[in-house]
PDB file of C-alpha atoms in Angstrom:
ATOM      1  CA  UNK A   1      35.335 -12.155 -94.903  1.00 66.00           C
ATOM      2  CA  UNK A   2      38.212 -11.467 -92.376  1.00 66.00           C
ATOM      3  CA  UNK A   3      35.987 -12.917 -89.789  1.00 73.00           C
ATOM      4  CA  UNK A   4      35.561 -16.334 -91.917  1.00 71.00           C
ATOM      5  CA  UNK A   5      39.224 -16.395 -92.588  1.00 74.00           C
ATOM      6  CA  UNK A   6      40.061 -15.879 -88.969  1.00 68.00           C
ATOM      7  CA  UNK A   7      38.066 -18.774 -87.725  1.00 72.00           C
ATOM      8  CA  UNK A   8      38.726 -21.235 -90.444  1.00 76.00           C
ATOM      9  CA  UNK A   9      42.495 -20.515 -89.666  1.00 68.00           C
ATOM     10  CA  UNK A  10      41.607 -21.042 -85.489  1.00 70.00           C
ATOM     11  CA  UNK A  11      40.192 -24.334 -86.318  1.00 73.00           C
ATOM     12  CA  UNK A  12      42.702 -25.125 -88.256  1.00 73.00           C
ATOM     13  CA  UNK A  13      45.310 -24.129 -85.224  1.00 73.00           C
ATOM     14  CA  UNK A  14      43.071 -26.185 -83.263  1.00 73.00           C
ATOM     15  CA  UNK A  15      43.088 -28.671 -85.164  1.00 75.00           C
ATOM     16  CA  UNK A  16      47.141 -29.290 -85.335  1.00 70.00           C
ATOM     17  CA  UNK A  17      47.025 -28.759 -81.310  1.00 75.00           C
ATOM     18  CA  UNK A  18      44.274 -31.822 -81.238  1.00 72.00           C
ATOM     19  CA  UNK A  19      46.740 -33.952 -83.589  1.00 74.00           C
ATOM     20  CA  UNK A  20      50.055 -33.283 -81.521  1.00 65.00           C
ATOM     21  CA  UNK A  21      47.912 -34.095 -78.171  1.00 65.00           C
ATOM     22  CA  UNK A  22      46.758 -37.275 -79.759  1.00 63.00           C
ATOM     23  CA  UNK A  23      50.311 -38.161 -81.217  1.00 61.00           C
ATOM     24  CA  UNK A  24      51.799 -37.620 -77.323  1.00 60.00           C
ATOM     25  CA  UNK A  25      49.790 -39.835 -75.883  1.00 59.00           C
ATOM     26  CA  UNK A  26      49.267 -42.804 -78.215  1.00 57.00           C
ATOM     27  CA  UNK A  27      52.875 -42.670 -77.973  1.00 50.00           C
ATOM     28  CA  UNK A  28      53.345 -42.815 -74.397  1.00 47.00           C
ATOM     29  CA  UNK A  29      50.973 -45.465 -74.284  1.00 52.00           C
ATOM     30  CA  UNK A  30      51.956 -47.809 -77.053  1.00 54.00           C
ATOM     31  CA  UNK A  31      55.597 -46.746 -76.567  1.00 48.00           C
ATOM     32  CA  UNK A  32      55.924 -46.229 -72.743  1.00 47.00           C
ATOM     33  CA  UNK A  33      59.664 -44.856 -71.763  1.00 47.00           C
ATOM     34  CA  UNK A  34      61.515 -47.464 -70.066  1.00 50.00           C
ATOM     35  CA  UNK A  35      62.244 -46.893 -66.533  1.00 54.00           C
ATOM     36  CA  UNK A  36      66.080 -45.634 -65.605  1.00 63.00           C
ATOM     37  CA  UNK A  37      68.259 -47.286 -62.855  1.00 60.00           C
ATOM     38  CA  UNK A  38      67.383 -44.229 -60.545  1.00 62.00           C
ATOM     39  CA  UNK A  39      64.029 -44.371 -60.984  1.00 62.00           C
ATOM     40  CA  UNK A  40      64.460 -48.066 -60.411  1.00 62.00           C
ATOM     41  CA  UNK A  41      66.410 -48.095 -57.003  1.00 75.00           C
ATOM     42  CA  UNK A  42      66.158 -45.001 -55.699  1.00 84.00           C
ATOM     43  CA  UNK A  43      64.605 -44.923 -52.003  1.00 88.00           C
ATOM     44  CA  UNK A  44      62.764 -42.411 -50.544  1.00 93.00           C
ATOM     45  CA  UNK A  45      64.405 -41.299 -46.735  1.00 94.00           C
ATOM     46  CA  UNK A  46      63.400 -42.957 -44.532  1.00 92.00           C
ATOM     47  CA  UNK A  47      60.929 -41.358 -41.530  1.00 93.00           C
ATOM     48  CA  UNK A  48      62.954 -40.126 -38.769  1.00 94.00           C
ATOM     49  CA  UNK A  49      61.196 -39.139 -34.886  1.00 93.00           C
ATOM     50  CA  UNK A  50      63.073 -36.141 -33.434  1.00 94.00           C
ATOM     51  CA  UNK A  51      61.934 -34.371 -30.505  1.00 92.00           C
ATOM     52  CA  UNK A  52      61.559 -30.909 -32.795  1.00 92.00           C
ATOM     53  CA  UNK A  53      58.731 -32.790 -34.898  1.00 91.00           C
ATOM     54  CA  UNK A  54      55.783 -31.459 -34.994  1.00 86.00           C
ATOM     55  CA  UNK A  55      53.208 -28.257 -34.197  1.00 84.00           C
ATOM     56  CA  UNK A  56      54.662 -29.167 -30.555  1.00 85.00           C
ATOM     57  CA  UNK A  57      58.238 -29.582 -30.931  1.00 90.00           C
ATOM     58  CA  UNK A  58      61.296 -28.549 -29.053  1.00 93.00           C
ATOM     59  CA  UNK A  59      64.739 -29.559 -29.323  1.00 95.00           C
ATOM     60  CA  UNK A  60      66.676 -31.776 -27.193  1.00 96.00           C
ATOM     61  CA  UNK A  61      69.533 -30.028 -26.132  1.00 96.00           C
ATOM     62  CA  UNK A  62      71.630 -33.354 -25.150  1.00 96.00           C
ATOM     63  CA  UNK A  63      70.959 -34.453 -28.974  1.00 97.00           C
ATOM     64  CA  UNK A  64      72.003 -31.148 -30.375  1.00 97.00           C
ATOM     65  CA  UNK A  65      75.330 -31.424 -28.188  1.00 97.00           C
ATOM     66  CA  UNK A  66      75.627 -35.056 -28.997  1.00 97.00           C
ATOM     67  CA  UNK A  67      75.130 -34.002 -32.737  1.00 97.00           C
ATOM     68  CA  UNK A  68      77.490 -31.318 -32.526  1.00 98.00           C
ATOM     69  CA  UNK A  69      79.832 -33.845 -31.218  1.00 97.00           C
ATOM     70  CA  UNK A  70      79.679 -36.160 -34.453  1.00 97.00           C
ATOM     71  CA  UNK A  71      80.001 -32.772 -36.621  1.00 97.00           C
ATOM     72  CA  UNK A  72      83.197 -31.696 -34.751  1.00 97.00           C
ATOM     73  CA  UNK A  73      85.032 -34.871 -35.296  1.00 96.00           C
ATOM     74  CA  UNK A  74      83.836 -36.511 -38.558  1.00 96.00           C
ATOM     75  CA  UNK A  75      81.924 -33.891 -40.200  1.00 96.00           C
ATOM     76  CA  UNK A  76      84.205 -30.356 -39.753  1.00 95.00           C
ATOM     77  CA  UNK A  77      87.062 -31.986 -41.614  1.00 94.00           C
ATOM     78  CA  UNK A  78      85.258 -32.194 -44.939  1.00 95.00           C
ATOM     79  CA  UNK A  79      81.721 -29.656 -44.475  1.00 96.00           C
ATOM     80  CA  UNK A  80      81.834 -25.683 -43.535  1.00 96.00           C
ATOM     81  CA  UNK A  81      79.689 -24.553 -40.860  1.00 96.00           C
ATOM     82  CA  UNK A  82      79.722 -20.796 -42.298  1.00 94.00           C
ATOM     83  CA  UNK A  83      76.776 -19.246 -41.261  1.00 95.00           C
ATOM     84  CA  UNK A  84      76.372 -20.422 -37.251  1.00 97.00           C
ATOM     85  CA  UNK A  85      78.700 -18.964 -34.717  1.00 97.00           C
ATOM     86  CA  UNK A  86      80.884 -20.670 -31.974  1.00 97.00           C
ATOM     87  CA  UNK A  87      78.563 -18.445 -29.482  1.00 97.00           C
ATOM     88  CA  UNK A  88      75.492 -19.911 -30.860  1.00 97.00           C
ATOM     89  CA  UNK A  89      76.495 -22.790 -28.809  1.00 97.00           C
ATOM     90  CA  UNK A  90      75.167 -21.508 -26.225  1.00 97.00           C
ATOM     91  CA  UNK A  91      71.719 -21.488 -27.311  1.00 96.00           C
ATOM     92  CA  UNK A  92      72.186 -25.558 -27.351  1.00 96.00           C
ATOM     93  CA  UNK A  93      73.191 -25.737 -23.854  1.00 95.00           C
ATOM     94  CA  UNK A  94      76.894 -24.675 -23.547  1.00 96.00           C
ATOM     95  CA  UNK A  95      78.392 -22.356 -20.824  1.00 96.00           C
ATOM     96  CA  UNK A  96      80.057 -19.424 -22.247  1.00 96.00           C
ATOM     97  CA  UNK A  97      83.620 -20.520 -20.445  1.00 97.00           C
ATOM     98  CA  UNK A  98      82.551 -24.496 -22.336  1.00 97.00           C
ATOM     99  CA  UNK A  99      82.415 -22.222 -26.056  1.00 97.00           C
ATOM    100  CA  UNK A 100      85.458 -20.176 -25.373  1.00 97.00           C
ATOM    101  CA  UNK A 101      87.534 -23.195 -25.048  1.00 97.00           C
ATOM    102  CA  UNK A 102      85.663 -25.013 -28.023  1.00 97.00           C
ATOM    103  CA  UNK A 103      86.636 -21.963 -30.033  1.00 96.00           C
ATOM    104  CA  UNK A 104      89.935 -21.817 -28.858  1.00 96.00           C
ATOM    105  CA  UNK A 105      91.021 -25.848 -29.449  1.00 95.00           C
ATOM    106  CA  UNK A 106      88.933 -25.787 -33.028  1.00 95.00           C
ATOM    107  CA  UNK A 107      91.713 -27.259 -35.536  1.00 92.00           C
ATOM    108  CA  UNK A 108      91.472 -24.803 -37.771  1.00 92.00           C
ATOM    109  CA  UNK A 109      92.581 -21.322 -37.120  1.00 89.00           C
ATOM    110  CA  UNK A 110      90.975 -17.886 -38.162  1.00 88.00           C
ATOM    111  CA  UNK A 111      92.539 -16.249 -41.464  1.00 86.00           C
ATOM    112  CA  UNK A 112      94.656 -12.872 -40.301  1.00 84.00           C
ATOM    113  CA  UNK A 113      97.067 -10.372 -41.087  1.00 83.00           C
ATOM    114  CA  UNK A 114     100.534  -9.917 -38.879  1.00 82.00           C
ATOM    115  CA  UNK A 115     100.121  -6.727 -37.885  1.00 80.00           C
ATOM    116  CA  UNK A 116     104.159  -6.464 -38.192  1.00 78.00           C
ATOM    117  CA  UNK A 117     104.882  -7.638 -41.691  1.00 83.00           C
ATOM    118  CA  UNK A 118     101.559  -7.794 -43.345  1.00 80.00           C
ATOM    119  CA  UNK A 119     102.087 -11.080 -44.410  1.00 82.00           C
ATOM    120  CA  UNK A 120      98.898 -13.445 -44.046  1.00 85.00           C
ATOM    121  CA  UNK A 121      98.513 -15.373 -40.721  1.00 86.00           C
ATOM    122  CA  UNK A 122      96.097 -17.535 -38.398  1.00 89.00           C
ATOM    123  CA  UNK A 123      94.639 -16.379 -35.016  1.00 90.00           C
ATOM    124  CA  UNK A 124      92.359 -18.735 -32.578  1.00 94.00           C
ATOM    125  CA  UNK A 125      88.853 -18.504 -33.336  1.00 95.00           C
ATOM    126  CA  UNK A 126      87.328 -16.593 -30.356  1.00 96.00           C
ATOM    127  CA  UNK A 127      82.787 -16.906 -29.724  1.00 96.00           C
ATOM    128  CA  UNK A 128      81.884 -14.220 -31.802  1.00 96.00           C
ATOM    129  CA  UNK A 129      83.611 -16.062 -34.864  1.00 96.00           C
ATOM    130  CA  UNK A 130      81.796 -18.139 -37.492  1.00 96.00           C
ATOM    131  CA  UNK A 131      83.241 -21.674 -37.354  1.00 97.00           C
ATOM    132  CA  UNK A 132      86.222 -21.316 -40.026  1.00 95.00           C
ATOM    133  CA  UNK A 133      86.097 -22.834 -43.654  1.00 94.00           C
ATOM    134  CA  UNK A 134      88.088 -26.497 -43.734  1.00 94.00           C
ATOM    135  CA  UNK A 135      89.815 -25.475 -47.109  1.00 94.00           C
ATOM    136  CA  UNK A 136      91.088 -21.940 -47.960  1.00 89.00           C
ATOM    137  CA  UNK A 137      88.809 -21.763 -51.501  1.00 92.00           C
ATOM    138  CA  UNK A 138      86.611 -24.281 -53.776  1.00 93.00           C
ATOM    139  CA  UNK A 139      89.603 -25.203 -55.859  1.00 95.00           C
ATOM    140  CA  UNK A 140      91.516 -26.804 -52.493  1.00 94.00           C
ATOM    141  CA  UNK A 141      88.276 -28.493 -51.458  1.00 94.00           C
ATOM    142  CA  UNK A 142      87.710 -29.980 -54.984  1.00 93.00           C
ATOM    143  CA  UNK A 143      91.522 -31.031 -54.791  1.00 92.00           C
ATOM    144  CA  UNK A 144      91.133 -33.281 -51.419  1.00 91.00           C
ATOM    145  CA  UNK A 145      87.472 -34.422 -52.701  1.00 91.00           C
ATOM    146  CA  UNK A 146      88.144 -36.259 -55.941  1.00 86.00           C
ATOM    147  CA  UNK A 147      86.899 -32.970 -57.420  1.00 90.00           C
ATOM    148  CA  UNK A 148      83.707 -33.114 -55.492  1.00 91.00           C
ATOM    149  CA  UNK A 149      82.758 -29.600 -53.922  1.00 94.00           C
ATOM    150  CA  UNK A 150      81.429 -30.820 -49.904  1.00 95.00           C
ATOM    151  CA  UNK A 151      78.617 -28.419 -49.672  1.00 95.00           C
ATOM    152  CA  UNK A 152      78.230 -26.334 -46.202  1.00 96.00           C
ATOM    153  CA  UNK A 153      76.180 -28.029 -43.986  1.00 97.00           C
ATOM    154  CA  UNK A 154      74.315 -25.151 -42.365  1.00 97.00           C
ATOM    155  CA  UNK A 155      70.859 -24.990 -44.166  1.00 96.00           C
ATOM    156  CA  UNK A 156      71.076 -28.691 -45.159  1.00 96.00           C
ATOM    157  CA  UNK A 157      68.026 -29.902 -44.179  1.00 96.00           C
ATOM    158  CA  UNK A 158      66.379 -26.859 -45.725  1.00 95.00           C
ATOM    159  CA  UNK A 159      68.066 -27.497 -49.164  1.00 93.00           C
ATOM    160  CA  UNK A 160      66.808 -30.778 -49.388  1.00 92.00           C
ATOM    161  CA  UNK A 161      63.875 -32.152 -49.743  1.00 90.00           C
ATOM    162  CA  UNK A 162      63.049 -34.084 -46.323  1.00 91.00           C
ATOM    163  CA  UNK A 163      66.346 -32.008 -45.405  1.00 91.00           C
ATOM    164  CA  UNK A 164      66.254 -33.765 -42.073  1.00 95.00           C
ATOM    165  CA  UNK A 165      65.221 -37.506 -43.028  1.00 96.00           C
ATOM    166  CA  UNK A 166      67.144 -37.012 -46.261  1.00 96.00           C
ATOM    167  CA  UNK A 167      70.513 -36.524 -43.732  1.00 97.00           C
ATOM    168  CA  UNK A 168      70.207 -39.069 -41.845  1.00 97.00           C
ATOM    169  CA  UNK A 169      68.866 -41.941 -44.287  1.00 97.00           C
ATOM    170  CA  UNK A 170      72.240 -40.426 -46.140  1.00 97.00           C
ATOM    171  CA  UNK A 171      74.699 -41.330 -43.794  1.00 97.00           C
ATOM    172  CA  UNK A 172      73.136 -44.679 -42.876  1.00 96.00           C
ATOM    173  CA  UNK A 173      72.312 -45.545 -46.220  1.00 95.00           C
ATOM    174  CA  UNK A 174      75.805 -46.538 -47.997  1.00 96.00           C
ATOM    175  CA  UNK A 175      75.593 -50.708 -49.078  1.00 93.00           C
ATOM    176  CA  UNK A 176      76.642 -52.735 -51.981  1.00 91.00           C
ATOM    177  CA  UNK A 177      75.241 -52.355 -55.111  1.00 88.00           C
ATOM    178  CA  UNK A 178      72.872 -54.857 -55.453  1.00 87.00           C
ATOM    179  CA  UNK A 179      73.617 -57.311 -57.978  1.00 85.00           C
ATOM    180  CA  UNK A 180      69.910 -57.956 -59.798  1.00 84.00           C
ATOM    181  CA  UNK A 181      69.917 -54.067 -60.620  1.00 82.00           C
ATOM    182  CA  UNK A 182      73.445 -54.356 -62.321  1.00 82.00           C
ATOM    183  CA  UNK A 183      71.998 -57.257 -63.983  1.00 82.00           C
ATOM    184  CA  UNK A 184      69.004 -54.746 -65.510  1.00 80.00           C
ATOM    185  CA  UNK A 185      71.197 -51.853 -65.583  1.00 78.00           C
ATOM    186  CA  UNK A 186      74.920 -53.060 -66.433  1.00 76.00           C
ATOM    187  CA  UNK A 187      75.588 -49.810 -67.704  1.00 75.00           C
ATOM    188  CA  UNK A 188      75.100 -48.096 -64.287  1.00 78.00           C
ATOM    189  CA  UNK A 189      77.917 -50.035 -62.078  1.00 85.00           C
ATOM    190  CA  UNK A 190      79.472 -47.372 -59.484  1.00 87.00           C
ATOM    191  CA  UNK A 191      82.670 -45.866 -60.746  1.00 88.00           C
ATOM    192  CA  UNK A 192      85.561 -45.657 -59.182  1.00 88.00           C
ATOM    193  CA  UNK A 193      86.104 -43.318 -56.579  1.00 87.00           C
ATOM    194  CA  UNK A 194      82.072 -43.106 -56.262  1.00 92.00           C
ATOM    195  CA  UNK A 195      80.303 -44.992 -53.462  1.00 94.00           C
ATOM    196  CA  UNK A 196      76.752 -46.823 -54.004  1.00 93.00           C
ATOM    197  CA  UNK A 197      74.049 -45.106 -51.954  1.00 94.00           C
ATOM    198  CA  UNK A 198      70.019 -45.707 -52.783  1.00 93.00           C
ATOM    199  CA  UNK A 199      69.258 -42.450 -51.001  1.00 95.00           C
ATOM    200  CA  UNK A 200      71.367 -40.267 -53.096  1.00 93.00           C
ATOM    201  CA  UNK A 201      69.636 -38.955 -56.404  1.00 88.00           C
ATOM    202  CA  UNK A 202      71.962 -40.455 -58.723  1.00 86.00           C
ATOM    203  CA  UNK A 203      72.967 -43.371 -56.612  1.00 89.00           C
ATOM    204  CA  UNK A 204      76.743 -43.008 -56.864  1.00 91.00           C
ATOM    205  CA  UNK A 205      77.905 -40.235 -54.290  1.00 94.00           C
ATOM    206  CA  UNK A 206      81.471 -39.196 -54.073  1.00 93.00           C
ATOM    207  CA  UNK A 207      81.538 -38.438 -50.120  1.00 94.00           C
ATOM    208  CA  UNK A 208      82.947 -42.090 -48.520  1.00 94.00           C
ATOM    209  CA  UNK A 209      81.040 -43.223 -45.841  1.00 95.00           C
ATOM    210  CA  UNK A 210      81.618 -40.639 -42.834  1.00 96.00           C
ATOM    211  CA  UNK A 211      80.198 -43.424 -40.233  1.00 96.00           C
ATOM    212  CA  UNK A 212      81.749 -46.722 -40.558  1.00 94.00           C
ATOM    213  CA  UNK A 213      81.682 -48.130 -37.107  1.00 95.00           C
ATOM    214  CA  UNK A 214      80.002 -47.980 -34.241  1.00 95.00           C
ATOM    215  CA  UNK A 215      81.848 -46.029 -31.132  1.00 94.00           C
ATOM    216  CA  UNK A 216      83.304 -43.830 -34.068  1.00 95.00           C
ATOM    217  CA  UNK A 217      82.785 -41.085 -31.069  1.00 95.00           C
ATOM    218  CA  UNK A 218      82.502 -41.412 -27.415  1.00 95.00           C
ATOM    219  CA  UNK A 219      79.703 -39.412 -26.048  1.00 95.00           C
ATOM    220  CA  UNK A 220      80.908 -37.384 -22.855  1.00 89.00           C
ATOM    221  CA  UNK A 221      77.157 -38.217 -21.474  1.00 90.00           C
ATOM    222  CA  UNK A 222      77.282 -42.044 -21.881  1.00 91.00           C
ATOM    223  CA  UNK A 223      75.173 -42.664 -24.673  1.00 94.00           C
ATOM    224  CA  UNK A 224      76.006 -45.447 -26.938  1.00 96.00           C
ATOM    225  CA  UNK A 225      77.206 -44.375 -29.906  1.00 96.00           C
ATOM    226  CA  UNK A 226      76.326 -46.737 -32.457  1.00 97.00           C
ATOM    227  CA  UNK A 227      75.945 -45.602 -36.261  1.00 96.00           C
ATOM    228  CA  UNK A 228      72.260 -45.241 -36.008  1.00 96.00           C
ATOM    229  CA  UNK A 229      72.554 -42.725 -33.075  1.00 97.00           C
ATOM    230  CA  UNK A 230      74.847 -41.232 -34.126  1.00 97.00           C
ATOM    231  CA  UNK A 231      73.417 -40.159 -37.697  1.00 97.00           C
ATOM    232  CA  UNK A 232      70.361 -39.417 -35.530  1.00 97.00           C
ATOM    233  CA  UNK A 233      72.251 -37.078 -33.427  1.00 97.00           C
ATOM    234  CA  UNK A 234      73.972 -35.089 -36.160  1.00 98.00           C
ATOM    235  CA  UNK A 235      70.959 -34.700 -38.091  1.00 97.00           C
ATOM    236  CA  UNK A 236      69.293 -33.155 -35.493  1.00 97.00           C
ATOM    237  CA  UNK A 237      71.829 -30.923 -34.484  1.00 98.00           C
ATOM    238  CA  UNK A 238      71.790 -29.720 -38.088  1.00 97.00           C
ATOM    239  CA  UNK A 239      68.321 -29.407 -38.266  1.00 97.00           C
ATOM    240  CA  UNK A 240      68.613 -26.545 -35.292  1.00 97.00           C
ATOM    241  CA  UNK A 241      71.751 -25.436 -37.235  1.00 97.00           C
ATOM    242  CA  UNK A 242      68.908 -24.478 -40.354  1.00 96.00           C
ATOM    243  CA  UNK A 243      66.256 -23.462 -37.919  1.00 95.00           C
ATOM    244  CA  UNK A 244      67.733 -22.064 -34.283  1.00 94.00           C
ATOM    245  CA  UNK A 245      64.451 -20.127 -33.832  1.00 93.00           C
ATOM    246  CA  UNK A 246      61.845 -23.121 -34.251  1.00 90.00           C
ATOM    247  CA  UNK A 247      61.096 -23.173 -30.633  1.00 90.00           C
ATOM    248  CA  UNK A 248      60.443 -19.301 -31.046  1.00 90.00           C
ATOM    249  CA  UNK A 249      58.318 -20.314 -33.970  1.00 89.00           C
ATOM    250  CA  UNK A 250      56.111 -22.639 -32.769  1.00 87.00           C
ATOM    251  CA  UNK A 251      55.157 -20.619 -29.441  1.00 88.00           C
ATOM    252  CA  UNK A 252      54.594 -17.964 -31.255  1.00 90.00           C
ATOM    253  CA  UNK A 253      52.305 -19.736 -33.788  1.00 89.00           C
ATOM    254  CA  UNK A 254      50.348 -21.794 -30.882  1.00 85.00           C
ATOM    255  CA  UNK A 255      49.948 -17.990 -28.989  1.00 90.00           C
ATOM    256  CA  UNK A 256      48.329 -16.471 -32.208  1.00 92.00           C
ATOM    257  CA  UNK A 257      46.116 -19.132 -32.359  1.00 92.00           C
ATOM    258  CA  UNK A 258      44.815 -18.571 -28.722  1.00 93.00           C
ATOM    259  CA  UNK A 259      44.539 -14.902 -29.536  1.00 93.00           C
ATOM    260  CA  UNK A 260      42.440 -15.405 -32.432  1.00 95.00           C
ATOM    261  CA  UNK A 261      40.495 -18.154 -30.411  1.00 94.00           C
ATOM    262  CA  UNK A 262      39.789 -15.510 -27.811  1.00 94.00           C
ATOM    263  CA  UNK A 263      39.496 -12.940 -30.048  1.00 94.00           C
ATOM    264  CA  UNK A 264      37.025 -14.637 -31.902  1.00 94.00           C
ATOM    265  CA  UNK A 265      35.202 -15.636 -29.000  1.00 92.00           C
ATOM    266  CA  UNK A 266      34.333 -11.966 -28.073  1.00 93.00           C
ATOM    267  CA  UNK A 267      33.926 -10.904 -31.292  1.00 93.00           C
ATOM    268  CA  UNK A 268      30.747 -13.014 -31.299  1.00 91.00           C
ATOM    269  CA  UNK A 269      29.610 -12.275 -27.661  1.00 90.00           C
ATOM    270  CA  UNK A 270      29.601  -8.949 -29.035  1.00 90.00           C
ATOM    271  CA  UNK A 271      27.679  -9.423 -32.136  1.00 87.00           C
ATOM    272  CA  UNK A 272      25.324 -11.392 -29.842  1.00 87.00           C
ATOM    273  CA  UNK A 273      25.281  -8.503 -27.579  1.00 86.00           C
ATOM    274  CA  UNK A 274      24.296  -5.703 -29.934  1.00 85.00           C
ATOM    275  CA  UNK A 275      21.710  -7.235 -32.423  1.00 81.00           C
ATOM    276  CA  UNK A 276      19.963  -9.111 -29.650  1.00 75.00           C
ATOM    277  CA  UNK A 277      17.167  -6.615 -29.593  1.00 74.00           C
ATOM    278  CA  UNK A 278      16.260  -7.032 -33.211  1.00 70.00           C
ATOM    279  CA  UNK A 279      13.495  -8.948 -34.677  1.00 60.00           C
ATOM    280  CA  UNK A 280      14.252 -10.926 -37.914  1.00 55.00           C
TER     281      UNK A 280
END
């Protein structure tokens, strides 16, 4: 009897599942959601060729300066840096005198203590430091943002999803909003203080455009610093920013892969070795 109850009252479970199922998806297809502005005009980034791509890749140290460049004077007044060093610079192609004296000119000074008064103070930044915040806590930053919090830039391209395509498509990505998708979506028109950008997730971003004309920076090695190259340039310098070791990485992986080639390779000379005697 408890056996009979328990499976009239599984079917019956069952049952209500098979309804609900049903119910969902009659619904979604006689009653399809309508598509949102986002889902409308939303772009995917763009592909981006950078000499770190790949099984292959390395980095190109003139880039990285290059991008360092475009951080230094457009990027550092807004974005933290927090978890790379000034001496790190080195591992991008700078001389230890060249990151002593980047360290020492950096605007903004290291947060101290006068040893005479104990009152709080600023010190130059010297190799070993990280590169200094640009605002003193999240409540400044919000303050000089339009309450928009400018997240540190130095795993950027591994918080996002095609971190370093995602960057650059970013920065190059800022137009007009176009006026047939107002016409669909009149209720999605960018607010003030917001700028239109496809790339972004919600299409409005608060950050202004931080490239708005070519030769925003003159390269010291000549290069032509139009917006393209220079978004380029920054993104890849922040890609080795979220990944200094990649080069590491990817000898390392293609010299396991030779070892277990090899290895493999006298593993079955071996095997060939021993049972060759033996009749099957």
């Amino acid at each position: 009897m408890v056996r009979l109850i328990a499976s009239i009252v599984g079917a019956a479970f069952v049952l209500v599942l098979g309804i609900a199922l049903f119910g969902s998806i009659s619904g979604a297809i006689t009653d399809p959601v309508a598509p949102s502005a986002e889902s409308v005009a939303h772009k995917h980034p763009k592909e981006l060729e950078l000499a770190s791509n790949g099984v292959f890749g390395k980095f190109d140290r003139r880039q990285l300066q290059r991008g360092f460049q475009v951080y230094k004077e457009v990027c550092s007044a807004c974005h933290s840096l927090r978890l790379v060093s000034f001496r790190d610079l080195t591992k991008i192609g700078y001389t230890d005198p060249e990151v002593k004296a980047i360290a020492n000119q950096w605007v903004i000074e290291q947060p101290s203590i006068n040893p005479e008064t104990g009152e709080p103070a600023t010190r130059k930044n010297i190799p070993s430091d990280r590169f200094p915040l640009p605002f003193a806590n999240e409540v400044a930053a919000r303050a000089a943002n339009n309450n928009a919090l400018p997240p540190d830039l130095s795993l950027i391209t591994k918080a996002r999803e095609d971190g370093t395509a995602y960057v650059h498509s970013l920065l190059t990505g800022y137009t007009t909003q176009p006026a047939a998708l107002l016409k669909e979506f009149p209720d999605i028109k960018t607010p003030e203080g917001l700028h239109y950008n496809p790339y972004f997730a919600n299409l409005n971003i608060a950050m202004p455009p931080p490239l708005t004309a070519d030769g925003q920076v003159t390269y010291a090695d000549g290069t032509k610093p139009t917006i393209e190259q220079m978004s380029t340039d920054v993104s890849a310098f922040l890609t080795w920013t979220a990944e200094p070791n990649l080069e590491a990485r990817h000898a390392a992986g293609f010299a396991s892969i030779i070892f277990i080639l090899i290895f493999c390779g006298l593993a079955w000379g071996a095997y060939q070795n021993v049972w060759r005697d033996v009749k099957h």
